[in-house]
Coordinates of C-alpha atoms in Angstrom, one line a residue:
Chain X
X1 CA 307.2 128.6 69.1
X2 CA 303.9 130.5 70.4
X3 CA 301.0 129.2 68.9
X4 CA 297.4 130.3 68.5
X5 CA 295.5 129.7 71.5
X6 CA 292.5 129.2 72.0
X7 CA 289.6 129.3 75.3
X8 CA 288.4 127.5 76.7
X9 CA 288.4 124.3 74.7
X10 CA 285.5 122.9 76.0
X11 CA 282.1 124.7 76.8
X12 CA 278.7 123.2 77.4
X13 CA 275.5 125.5 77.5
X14 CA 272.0 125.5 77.1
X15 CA 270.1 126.4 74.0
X16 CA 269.0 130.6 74.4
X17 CA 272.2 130.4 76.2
X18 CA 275.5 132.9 75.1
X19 CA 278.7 132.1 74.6
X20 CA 282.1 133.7 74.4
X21 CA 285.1 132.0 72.6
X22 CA 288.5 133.7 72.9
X23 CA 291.0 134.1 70.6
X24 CA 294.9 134.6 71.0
X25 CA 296.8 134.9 67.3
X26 CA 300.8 134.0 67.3
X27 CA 302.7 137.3 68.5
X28 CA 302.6 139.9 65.3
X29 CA 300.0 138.3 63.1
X30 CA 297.7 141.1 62.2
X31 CA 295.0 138.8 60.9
X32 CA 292.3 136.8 62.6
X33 CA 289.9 134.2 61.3
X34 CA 287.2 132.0 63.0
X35 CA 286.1 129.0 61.4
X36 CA 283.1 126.8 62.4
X37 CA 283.1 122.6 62.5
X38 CA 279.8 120.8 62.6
X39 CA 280.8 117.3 62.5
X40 CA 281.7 115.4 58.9
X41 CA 281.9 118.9 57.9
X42 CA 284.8 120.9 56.2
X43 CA 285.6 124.2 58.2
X44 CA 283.3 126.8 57.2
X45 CA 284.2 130.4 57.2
X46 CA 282.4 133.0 59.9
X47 CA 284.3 135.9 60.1
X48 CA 287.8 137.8 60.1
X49 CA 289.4 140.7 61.5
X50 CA 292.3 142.7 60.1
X51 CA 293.9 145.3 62.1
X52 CA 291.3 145.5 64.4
X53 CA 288.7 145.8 62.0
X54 CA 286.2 143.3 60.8
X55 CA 287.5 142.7 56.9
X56 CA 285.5 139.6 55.9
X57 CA 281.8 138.0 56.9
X58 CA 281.3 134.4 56.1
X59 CA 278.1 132.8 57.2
X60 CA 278.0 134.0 60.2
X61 CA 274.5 134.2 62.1
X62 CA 272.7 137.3 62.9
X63 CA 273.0 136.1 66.5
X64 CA 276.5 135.9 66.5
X65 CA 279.2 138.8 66.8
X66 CA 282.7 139.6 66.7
X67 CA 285.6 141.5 67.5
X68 CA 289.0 142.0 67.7
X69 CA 290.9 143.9 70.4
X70 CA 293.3 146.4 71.0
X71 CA 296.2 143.8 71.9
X72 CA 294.7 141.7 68.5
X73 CA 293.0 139.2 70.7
X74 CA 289.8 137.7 69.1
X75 CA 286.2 137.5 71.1
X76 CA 283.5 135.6 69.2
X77 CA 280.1 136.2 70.7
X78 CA 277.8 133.8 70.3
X79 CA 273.5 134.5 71.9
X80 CA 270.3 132.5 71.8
X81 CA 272.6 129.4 71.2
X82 CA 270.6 126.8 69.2
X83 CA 271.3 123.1 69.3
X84 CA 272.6 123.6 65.6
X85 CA 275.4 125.8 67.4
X86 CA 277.2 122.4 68.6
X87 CA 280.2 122.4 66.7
X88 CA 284.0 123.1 66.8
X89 CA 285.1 126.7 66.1
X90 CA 288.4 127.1 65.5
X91 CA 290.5 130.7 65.4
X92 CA 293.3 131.3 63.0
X93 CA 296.1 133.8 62.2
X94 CA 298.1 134.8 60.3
X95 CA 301.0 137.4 59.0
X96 CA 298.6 139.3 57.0
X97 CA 296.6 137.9 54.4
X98 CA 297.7 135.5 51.4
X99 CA 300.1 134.0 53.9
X100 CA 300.0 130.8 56.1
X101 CA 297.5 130.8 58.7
X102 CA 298.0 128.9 61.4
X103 CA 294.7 127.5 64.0
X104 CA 294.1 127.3 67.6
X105 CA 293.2 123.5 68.8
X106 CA 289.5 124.7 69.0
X107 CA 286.5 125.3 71.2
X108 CA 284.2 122.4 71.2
X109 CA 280.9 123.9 71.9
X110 CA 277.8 121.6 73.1
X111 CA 274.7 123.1 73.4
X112 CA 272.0 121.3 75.3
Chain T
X1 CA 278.5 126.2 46.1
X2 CA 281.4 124.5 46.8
X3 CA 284.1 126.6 45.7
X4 CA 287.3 124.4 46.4
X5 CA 286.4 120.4 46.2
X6 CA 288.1 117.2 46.9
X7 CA 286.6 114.6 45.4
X8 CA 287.8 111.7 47.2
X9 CA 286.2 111.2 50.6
X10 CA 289.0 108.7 51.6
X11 CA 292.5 107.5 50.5
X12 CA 294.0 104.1 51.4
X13 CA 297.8 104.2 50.7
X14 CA 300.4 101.2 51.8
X15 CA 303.4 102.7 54.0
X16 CA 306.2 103.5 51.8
X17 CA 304.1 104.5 48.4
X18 CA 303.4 108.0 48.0
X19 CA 299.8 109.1 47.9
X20 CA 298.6 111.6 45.9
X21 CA 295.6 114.0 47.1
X22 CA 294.1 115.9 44.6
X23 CA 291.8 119.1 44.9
X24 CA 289.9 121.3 42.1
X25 CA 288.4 125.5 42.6
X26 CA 286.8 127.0 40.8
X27 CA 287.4 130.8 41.8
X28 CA 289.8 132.1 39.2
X29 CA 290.5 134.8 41.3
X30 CA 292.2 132.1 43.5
X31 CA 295.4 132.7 43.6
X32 CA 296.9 130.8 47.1
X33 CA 296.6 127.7 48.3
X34 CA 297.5 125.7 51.3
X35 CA 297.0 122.3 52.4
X36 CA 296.3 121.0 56.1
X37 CA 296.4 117.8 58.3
X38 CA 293.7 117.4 60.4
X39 CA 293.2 115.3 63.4
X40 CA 289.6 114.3 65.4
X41 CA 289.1 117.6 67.7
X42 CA 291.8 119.1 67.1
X43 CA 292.7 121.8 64.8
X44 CA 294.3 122.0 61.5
X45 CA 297.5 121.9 61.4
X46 CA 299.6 123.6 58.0
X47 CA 301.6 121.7 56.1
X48 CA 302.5 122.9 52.5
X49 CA 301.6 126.1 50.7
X50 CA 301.9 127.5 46.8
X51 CA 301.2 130.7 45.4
X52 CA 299.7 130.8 42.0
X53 CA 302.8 132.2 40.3
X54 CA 304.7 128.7 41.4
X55 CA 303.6 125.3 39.9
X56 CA 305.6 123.3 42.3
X57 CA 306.9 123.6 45.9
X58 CA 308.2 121.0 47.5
X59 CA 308.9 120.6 51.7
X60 CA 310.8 117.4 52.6
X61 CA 308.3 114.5 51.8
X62 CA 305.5 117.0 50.8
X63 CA 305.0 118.5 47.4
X64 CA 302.4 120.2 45.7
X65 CA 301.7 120.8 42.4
X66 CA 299.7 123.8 40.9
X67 CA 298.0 123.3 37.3
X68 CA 296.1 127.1 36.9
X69 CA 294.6 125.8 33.8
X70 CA 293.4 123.0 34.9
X71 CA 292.5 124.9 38.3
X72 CA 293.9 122.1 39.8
X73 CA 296.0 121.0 42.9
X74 CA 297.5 118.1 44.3
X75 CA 299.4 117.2 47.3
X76 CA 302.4 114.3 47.3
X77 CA 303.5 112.9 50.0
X78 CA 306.7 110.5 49.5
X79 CA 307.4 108.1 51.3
X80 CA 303.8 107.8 52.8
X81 CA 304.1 107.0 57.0
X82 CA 301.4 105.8 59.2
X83 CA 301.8 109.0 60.9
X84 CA 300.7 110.7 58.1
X85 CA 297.0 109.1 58.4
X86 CA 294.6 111.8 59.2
X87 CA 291.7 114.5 57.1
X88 CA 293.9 116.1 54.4
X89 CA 292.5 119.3 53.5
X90 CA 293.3 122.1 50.5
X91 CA 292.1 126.3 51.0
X92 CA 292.7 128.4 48.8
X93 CA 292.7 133.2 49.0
X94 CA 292.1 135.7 47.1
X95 CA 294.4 138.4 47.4
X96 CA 291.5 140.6 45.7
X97 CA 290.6 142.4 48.9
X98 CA 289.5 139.5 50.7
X99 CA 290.8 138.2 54.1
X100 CA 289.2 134.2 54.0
X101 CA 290.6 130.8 53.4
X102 CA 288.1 128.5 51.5
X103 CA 288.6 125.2 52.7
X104 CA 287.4 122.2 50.7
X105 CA 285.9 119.0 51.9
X106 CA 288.7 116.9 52.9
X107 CA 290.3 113.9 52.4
X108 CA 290.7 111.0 54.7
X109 CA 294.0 109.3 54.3
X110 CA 294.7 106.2 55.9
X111 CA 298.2 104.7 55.8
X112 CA 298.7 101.2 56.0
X113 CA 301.3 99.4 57.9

């Protein structure tokens, strides 16, 4: 079964650097998350999109921004990367809301 | 404020037993929750889920339990496997207009042989 996929899974850049994670939700979920992982850390929540349109903001830095496509593909933008920044993000999906969602393998960001 | 908590860091469980991961919320507007298996660098991957109008709900070895009351969850997992050692987390929605899972802090469960 398609899964949620995620690019690309590894990404190294330089602090004031940006950043672009991509997002692709299973075929005919309508709902997109994105997640951040510092490490010993429980996922924390940044953002989601439902229907194209942002429905939920999480803490979520000013410098970071998000959006979701026309074909439901997820973009997180991330500028002026900081070394706090190194973490996994993970995107998620699901069948609308209040149902299972189901996550990418994650982007392991390292900023330098 | 942590929201949805797991209060043990780490579970040790002999192969065969069943171990039992427990989670608490706080959110009464919490009304669905899911638990996930988590592996090093990799994503979470979903394992059980319960709406809040269910107490029980039960997938091959994996049950969970619902106590609203209590605003409590717990997660069994009979007959426990090696495989089954990994970071155990609980989330919990909303379905108030919202569109988040709050995760809580994980439990490592470590299967012995």
């Amino acid at each position: 079964a398609a899964g949620v996929i995620q690019s690309p899974r590894h990404l190294i850049k330089e602090k004031r650097e940006t950043a672009t994670l991509k997002c692709y939700p299973i075929p005919r979920h309508d709902t997109v998350y994105w997640y951040q992982q510092g490490p010993g850390q429980d996922p924390q929540f940044l953002i989601s999109f439902y229907e194209k349109m942002q429905s939920d903001k999480g803490s979520i830095p000013d410098r970071f921004s998000a959006q979701q496509f026309s074909d439901y593909h997820s973009e997180l933008n991330m500028s002026s990367l900081e070394l706090g920044d190194s973490a996994l993000y993970f995107c998620a999906s699901s069948l609308t809301r209040n149902t299972e969602a189901f996550f990418g393998q994650g982007t392991r960001l390292t900023v330098v | 404020d942590q929201q949805v908590k797991q209060n043990s860091p780490s579970l040790s469980v002999q192969e065969g037993r069943i171990s039992i991961l427990n989670c608490d919320y706080t959110n009464s507007m919490f009304d669905y929750f899911l638990w996930y298996k988590k592996y090093p660098a990799e994503g979470p991957t979903f394992l059980i889920s319960i709406s809040s109008i269910k107490d029980k709900n039960e997938d091959g070895r994996f049950t969970v339990f619902l106590n609203k009351s209590a605003k409590h969850l717990s997660l069994h997992i009979v007959p426990s496997q090696p495989g089954d050692s990994a970071v155990y987390f609980c989330a919990a929605s909303a379905n108030s207009g919202t569109y988040k899972y709050i995760f809580g802090t994980g439990t490592r469960l470590k299967v012995l042989a």
